[in-house]
mmCIF file of C-alpha atoms in Angstrom:
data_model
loop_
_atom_site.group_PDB
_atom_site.id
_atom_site.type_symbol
_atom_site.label_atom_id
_atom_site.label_comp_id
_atom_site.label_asym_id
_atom_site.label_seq_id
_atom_site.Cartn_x
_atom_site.Cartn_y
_atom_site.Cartn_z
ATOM 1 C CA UNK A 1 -29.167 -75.970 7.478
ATOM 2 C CA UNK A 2 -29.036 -72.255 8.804
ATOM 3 C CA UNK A 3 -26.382 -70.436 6.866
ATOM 4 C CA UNK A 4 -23.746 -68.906 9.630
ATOM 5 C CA UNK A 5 -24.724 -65.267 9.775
ATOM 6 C CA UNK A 6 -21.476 -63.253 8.904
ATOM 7 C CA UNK A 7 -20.464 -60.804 10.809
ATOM 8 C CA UNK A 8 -21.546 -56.604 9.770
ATOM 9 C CA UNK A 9 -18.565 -54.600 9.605
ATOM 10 C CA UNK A 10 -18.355 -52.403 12.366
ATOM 11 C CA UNK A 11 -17.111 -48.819 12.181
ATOM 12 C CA UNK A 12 -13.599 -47.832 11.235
ATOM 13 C CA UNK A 13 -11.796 -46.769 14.399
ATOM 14 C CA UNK A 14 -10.884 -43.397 15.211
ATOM 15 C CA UNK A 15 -7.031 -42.834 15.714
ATOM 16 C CA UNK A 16 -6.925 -42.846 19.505
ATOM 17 C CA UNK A 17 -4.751 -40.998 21.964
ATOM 18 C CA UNK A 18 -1.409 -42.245 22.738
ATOM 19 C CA UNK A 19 0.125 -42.354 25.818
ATOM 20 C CA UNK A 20 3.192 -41.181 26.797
ATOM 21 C CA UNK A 21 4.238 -44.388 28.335
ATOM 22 C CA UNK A 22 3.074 -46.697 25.507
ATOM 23 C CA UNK A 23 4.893 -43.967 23.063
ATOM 24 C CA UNK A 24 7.635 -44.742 25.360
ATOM 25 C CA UNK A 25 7.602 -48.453 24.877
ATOM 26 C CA UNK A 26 7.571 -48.171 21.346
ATOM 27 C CA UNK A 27 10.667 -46.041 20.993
ATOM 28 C CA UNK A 28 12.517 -48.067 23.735
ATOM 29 C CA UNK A 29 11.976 -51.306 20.904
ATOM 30 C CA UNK A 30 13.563 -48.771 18.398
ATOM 31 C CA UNK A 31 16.863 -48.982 20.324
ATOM 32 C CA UNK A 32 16.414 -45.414 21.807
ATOM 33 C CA UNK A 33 19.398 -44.226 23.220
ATOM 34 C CA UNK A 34 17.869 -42.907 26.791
ATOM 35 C CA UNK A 35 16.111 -46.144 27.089
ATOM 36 C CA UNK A 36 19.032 -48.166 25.937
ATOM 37 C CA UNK A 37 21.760 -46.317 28.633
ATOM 38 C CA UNK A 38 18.710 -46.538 31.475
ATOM 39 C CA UNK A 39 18.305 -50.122 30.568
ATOM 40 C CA UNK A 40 21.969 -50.926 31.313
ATOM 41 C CA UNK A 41 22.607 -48.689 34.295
ATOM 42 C CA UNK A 42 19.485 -50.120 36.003
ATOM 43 C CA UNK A 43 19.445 -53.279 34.612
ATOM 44 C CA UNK A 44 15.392 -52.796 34.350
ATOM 45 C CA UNK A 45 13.388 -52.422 31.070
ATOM 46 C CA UNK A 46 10.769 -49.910 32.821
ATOM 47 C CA UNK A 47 13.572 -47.881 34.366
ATOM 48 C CA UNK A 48 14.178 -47.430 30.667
ATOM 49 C CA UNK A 49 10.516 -46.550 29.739
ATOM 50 C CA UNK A 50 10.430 -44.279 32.803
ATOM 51 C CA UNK A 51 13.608 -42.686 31.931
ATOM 52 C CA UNK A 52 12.399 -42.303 28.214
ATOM 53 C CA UNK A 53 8.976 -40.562 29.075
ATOM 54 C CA UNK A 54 10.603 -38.434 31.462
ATOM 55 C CA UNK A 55 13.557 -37.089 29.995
ATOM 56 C CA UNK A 56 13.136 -38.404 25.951
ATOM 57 C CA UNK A 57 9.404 -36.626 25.475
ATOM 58 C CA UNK A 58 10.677 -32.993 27.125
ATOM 59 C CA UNK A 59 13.357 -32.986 25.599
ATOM 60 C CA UNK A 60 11.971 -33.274 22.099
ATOM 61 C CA UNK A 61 9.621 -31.208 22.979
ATOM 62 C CA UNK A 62 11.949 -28.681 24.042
ATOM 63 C CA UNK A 63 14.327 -28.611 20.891
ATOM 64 C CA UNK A 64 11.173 -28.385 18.790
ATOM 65 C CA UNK A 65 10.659 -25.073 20.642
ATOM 66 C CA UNK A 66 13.810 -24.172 20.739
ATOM 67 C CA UNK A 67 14.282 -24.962 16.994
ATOM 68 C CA UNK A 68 11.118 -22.798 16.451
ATOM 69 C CA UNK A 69 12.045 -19.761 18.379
ATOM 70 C CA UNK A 70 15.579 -19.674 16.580
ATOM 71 C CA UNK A 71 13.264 -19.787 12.981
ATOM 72 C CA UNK A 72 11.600 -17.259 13.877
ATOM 73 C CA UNK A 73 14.300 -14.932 14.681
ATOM 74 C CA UNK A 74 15.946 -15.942 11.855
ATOM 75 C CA UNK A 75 12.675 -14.667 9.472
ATOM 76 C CA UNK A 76 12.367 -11.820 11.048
ATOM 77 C CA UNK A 77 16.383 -10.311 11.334
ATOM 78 C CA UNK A 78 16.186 -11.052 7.304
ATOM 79 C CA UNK A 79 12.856 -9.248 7.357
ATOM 80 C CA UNK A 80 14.124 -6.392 9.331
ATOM 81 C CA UNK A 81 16.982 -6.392 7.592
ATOM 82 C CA UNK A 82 15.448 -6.300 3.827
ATOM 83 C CA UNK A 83 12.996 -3.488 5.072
ATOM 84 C CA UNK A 84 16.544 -1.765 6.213
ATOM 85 C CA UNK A 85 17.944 -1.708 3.078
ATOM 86 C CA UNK A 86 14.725 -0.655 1.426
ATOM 87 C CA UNK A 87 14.298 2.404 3.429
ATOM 88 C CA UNK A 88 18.397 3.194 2.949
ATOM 89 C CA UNK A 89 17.609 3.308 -0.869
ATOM 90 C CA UNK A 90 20.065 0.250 -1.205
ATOM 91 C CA UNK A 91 17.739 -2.405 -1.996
ATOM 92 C CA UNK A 92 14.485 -3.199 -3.925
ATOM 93 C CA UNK A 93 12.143 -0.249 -3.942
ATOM 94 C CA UNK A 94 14.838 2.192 -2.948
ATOM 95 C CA UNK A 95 16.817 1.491 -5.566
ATOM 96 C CA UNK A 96 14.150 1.791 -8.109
ATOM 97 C CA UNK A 97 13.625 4.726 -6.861
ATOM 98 C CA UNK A 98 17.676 5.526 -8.052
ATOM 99 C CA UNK A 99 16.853 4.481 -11.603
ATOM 100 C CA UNK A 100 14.155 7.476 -12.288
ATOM 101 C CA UNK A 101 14.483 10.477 -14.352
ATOM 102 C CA UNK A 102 16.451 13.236 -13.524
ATOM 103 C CA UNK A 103 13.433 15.003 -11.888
ATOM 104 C CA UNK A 104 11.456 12.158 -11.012
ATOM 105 C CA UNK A 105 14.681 10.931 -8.353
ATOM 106 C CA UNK A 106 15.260 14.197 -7.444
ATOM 107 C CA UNK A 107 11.276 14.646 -5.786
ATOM 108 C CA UNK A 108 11.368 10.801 -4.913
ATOM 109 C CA UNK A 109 14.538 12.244 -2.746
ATOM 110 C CA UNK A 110 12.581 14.297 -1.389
ATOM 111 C CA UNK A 111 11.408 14.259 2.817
ATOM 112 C CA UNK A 112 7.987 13.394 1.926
ATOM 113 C CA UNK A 113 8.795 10.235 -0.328
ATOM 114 C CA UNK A 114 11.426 8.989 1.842
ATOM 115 C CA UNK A 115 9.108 8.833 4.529
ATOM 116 C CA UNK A 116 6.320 7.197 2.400
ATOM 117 C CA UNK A 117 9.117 4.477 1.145
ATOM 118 C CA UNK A 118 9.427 4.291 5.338
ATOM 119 C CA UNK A 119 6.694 3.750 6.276
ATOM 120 C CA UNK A 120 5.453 1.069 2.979
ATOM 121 C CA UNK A 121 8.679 -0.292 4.112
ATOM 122 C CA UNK A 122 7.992 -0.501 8.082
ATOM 123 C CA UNK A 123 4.364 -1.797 7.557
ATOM 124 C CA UNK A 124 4.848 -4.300 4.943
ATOM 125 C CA UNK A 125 8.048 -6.099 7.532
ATOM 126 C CA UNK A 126 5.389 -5.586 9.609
ATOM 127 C CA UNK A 127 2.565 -8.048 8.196
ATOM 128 C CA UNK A 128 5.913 -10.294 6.917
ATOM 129 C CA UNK A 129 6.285 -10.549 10.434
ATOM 130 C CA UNK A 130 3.274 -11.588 11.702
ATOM 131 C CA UNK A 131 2.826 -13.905 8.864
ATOM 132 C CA UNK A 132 6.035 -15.732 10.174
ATOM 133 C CA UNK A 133 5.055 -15.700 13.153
ATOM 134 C CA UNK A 134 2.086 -17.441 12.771
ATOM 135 C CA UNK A 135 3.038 -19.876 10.345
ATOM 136 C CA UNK A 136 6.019 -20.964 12.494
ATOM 137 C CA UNK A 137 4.307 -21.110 15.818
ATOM 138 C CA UNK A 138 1.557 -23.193 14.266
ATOM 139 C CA UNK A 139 3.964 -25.718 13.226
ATOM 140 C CA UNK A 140 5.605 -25.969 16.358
ATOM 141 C CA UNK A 141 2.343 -26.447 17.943
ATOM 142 C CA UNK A 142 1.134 -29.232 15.357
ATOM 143 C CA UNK A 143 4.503 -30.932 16.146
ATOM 144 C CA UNK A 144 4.135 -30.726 20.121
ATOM 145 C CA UNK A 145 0.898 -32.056 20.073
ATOM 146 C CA UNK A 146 2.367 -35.366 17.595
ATOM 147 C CA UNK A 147 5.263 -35.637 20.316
ATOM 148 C CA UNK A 148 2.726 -35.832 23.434
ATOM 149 C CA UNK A 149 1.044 -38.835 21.158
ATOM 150 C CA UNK A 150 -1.568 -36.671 20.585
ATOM 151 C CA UNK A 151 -3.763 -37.244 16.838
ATOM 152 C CA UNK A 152 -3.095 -34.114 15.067
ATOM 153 C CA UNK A 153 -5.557 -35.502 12.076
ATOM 154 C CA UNK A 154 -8.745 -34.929 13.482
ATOM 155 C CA UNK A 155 -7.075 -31.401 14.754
ATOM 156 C CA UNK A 156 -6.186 -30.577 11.302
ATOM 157 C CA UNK A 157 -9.492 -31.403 9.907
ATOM 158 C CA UNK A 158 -11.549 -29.698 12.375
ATOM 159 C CA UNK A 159 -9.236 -26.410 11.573
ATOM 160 C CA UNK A 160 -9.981 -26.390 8.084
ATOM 161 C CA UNK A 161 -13.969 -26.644 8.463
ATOM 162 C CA UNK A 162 -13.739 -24.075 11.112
ATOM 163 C CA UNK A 163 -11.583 -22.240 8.607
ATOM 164 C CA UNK A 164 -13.939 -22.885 5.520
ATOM 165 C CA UNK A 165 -16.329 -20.819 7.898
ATOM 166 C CA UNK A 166 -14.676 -17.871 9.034
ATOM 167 C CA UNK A 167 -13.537 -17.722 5.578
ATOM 168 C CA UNK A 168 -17.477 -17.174 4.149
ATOM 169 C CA UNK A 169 -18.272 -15.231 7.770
ATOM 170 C CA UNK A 170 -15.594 -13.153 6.846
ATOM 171 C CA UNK A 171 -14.678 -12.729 3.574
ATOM 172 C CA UNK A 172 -14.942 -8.599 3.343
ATOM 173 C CA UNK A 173 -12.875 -8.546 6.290
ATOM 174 C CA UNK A 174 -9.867 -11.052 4.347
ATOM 175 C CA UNK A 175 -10.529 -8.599 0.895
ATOM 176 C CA UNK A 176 -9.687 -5.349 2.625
ATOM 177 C CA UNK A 177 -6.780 -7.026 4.205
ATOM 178 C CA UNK A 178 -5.706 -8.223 1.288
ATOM 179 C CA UNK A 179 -6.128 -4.972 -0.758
ATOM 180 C CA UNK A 180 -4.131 -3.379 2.012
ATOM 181 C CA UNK A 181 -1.347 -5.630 1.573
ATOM 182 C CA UNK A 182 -1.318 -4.956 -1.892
ATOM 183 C CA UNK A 183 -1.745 -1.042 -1.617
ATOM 184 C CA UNK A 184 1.249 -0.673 0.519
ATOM 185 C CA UNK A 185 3.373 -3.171 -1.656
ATOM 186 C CA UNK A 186 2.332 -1.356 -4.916
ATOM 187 C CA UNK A 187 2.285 2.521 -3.548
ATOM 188 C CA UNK A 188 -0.854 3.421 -5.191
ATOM 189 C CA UNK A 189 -1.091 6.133 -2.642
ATOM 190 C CA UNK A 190 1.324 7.290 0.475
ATOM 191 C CA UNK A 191 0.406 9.789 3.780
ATOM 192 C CA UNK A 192 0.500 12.918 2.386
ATOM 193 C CA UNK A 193 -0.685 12.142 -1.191
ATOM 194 C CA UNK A 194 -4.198 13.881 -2.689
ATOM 195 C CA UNK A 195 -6.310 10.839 -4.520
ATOM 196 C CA UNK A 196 -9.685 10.657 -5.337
ATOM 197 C CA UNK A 197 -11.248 7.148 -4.355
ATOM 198 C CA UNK A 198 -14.483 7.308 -5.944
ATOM 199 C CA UNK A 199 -17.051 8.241 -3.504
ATOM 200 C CA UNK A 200 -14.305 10.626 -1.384
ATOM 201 C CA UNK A 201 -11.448 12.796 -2.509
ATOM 202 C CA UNK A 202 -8.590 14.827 -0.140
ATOM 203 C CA UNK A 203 -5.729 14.235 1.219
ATOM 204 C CA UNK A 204 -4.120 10.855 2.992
ATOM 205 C CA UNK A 205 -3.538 10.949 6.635
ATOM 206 C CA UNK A 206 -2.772 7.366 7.514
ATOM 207 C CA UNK A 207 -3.105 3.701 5.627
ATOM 208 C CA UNK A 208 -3.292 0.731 6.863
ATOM 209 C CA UNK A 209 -3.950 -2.773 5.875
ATOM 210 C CA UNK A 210 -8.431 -2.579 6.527
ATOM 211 C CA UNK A 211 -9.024 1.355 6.054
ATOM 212 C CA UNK A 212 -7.613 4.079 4.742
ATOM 213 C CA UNK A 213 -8.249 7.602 6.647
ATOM 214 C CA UNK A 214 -8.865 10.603 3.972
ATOM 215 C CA UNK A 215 -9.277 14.477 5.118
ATOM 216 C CA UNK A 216 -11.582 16.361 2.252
ATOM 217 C CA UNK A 217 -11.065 20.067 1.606
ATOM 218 C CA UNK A 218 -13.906 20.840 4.095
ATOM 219 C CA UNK A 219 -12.523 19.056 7.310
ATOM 220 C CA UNK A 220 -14.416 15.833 6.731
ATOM 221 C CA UNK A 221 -12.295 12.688 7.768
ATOM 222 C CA UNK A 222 -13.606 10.082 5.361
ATOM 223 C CA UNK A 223 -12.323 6.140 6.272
ATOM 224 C CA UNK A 224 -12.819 4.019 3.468
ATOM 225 C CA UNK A 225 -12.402 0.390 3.546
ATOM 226 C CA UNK A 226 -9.461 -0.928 1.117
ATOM 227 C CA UNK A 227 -11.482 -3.734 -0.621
ATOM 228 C CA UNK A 228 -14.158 -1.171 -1.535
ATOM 229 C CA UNK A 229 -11.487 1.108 -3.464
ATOM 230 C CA UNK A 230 -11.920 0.035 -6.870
ATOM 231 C CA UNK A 231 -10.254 3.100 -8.638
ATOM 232 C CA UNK A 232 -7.202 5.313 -7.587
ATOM 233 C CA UNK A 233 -6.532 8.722 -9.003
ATOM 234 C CA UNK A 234 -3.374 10.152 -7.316
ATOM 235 C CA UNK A 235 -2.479 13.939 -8.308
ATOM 236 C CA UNK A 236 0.610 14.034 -6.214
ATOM 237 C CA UNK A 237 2.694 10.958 -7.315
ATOM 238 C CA UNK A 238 5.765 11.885 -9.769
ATOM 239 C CA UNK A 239 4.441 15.268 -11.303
ATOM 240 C CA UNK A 240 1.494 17.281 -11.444
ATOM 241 C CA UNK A 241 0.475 19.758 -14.564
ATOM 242 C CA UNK A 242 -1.616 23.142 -14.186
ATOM 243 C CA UNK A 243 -4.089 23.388 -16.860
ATOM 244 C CA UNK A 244 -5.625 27.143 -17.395
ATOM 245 C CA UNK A 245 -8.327 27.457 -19.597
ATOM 246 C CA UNK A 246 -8.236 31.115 -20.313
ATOM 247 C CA UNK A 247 -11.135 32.286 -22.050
ATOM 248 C CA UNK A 248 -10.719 35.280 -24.772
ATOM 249 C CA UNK A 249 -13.521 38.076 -26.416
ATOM 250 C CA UNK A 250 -14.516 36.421 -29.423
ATOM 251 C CA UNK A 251 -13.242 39.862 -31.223
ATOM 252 C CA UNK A 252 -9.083 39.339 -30.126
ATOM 253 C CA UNK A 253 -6.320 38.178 -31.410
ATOM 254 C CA UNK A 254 -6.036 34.781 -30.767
ATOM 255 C CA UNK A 255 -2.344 34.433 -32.016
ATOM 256 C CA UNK A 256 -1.634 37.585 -29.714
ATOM 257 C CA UNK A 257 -3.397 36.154 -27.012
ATOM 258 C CA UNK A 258 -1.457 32.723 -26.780
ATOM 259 C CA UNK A 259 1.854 34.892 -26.613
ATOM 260 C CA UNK A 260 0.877 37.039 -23.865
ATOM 261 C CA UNK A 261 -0.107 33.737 -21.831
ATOM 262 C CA UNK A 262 3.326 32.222 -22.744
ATOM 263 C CA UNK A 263 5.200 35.145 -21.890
ATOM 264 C CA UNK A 264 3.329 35.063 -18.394
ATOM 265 C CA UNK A 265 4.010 31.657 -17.858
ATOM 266 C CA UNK A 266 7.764 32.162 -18.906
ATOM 267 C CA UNK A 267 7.869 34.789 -16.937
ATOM 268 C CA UNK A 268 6.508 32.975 -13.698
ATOM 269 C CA UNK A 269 8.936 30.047 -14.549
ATOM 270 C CA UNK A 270 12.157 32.300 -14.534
ATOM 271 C CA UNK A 271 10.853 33.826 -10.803
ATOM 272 C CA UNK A 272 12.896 32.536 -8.068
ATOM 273 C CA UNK A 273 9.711 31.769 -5.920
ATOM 274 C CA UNK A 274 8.669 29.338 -8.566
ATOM 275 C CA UNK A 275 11.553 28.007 -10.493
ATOM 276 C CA UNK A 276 11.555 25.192 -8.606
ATOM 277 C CA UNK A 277 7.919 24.307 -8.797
ATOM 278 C CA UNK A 278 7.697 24.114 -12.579
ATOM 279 C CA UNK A 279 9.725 20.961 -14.318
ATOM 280 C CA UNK A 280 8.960 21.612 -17.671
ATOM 281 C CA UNK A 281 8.929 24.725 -19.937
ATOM 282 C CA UNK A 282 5.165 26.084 -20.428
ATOM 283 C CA UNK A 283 2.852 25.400 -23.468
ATOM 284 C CA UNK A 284 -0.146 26.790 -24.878
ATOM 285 C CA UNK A 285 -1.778 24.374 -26.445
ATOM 286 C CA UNK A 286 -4.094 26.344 -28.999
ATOM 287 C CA UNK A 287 -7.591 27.054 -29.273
ATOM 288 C CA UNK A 288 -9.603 24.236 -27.017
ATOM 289 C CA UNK A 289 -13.113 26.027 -27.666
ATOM 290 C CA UNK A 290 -15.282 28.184 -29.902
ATOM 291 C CA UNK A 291 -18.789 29.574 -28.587
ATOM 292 C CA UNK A 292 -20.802 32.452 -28.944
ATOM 293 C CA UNK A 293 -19.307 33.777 -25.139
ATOM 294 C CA UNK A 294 -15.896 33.904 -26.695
ATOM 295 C CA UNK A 295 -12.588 31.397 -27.570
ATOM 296 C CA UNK A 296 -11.366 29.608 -25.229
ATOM 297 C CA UNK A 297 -7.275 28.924 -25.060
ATOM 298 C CA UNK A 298 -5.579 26.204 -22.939
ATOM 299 C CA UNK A 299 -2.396 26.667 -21.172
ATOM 300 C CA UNK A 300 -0.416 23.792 -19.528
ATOM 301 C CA UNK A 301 1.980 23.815 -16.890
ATOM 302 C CA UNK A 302 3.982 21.150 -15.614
ATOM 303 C CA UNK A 303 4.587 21.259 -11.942
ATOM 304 C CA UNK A 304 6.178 19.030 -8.706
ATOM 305 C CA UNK A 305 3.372 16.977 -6.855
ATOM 306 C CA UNK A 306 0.781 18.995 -5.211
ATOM 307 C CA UNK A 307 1.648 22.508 -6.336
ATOM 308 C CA UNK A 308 -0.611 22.294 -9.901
ATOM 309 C CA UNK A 309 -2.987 24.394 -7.348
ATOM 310 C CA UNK A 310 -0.684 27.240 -6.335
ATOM 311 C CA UNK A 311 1.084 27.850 -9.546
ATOM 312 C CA UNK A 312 -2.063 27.601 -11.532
ATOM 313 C CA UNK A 313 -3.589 30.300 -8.815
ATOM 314 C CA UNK A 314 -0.790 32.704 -9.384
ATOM 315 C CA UNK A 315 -0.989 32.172 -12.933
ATOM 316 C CA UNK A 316 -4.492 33.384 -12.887
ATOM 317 C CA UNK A 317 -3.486 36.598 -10.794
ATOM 318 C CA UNK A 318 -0.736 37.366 -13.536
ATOM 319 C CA UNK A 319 -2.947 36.871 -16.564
ATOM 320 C CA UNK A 320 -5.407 39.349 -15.082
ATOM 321 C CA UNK A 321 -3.054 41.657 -14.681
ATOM 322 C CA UNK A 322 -1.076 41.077 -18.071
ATOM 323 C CA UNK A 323 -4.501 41.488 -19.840
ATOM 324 C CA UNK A 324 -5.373 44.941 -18.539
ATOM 325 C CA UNK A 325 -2.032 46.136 -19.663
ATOM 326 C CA UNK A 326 -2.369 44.697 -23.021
ATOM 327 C CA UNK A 327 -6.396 45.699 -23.195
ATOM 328 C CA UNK A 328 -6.952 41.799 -24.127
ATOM 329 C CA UNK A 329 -10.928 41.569 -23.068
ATOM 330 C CA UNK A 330 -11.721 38.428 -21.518
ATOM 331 C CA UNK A 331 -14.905 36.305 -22.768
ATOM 332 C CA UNK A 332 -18.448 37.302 -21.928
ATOM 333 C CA UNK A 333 -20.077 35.204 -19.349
ATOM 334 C CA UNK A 334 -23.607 33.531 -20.262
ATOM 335 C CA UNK A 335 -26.312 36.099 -19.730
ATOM 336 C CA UNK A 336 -24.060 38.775 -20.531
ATOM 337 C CA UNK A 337 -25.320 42.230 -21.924
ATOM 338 C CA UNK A 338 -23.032 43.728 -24.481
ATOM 339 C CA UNK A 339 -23.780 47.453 -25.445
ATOM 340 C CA UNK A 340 -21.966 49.093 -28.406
ATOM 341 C CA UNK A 341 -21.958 52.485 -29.089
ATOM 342 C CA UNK A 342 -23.925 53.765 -32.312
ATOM 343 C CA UNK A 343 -21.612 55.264 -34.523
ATOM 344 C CA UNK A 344 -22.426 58.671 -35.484
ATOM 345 C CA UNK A 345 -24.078 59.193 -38.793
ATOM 346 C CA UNK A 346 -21.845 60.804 -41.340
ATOM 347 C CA UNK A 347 -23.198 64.041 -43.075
#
């Protein structure tokens, strides 16, 4: 006796599309209340269907829209309004910015930091923005397409696969966005500031969220991608500090020496064109070398972002000048040929 063959399982069906009608249907056995009033005014079940997949579907769909457009307002008025209040100096990084030493809120008061705490401010609403944007729209979308009866599963699925591949197509792209992001947030570096990045130096023009655009001391506009930065030196963020290395005849007085320089530097401090520019009262250091050319004596300065250059340049115009008047003889460069005079032989 043949054994009854038993039947292979066949495959597991796919969620299918859903019509509007039979989505319909279904909520009219829920008790919906367009079907239900249609029902009774008609006296006709389908004049409640019809009534439900005309008028019950749109309108759903329209208050999710509705609903989603209000969110997004809503995110982006607090947004706005956050960014506000940062900029202001009333919330956040502003008033960080209030809780700084004496000096250090007096130069973050300054034109060029307000405008820096601007525009960190104005670009990082701005990526909030988008973000919500996105986000919001998406699930408004997603939601529309469940309302029409439409399977949002296989959707879903097919987004992430598609998103597991842009992700490896793309992943320098997502790092310098990302790096951006966390530039702005963090103000490593502003428009305006002098950094070195590694393999270029000079001044900031413009950041934004993939490059940032640098102009060196020769005119060369360098753009350097933000996920390639791994190191930021910034010499025009808080404070800056001159350091002179002024170098001495082996011969002279080094105690003398150090004076004169302090004097100088005192001197430059208490001049009107520069009392603003240096914080700190000057300092000489002490002897920072010894070679056979001469000694070598360090002088530092502290100065406000970006003038170290200018203040150590006139420093180096008023040493020159100090040292003639005092007959202090600077060191001998390498290669130098020093002739003394024989002294005459006593009879």
């Amino acid at each position: 006796m043949l054994a009854a063959a038993t039947p292979s399982p066949g495959p597991t069906p796919s969620p299918s599309f859903t019509s509007p009608l039979t989505e319909a249907a279904q909520r009219c056995d829920q008790g919906s209340l367009i079907c239900s009033s249609f029902q009774d005014w008609f006296g006709s079940v389908r004049a409640g269907v019809w009534a439900q997949t005309l008028l019950g579907t749109p309108l759903r769909i329209l208050t999710i829209v509705v609903l989603g457009l209000v969110l997004r307002y809503v995110l982006h008025r607090l947004i706005g309004r956050v960014a506000e209040r940062i900029v202001t100096g009333s919330a956040g990084l502003g008033r960080l910015d209030g809780r700084l030493s004496t000096a250090s809120a007096i130069l973050s008061g300054g034109p060029a930091s307000s405008a820096r705490r601007e525009q960190r401010a104005r670009t990082t609403a701005s990526v909030l923005k988008s973000l919500t944007t996105g986000v919001v729209m998406t699930v408004v979308l997603l939601m529309v397409l469940q309302t029409l009866g439409i399977p949002i599963g296989p959707i879903l699925a097919s987004a992430g696969i598609l998103g597991v591949a842009v992700g490896f197509g793309s992943q320098a792209l997502v790092k310098d966005f990302l790096s951006g992001i966390f530039m702005i947030v963090e103000d490593q570096y502003g428009v305006g500031d002098v950094v070195d990045l590694g393999e270029a130096s000079g001044v900031v023009e413009a950041v934004g969220l993939r490059v940032t655009r640098l102009r060196d001391t020769d005119g060369a506009v360098w753009y350097v991608r933000n996920g390639e930065v791994l190191r930021v030196g910034n010499r025009s963020q808080g404070w800056a500090r001159a350091v002179l290395d002024v170098g001495i005849a082996y011969g002279e007085d080094v105690d003398r020496a150090s004076e004169v320089l302090l004097d100088v530097a005192h001197g430059l401090q208490r001049d009107p064109a520069f009392a603003a520019l240096v914080l700190e009262d000057p300092e000489v250091t002490g002897v920072e070398s010894v070679s056979a050319e001469g000694v070598v004596v360090r002088l530092l300065v502290k100065t406000a972002p970006m003038e170290q250059w200018g203040v150590a340049r006139e420093l180096r115009r008023r040493i020159k000048l100090r040292f003639d008047t005092e007959g202090i003889r600077a060191a001998y460069g390498p290669g130098a040929v020093v002739v003394h005079e024989a002294a005459e032989p006593k009879e």
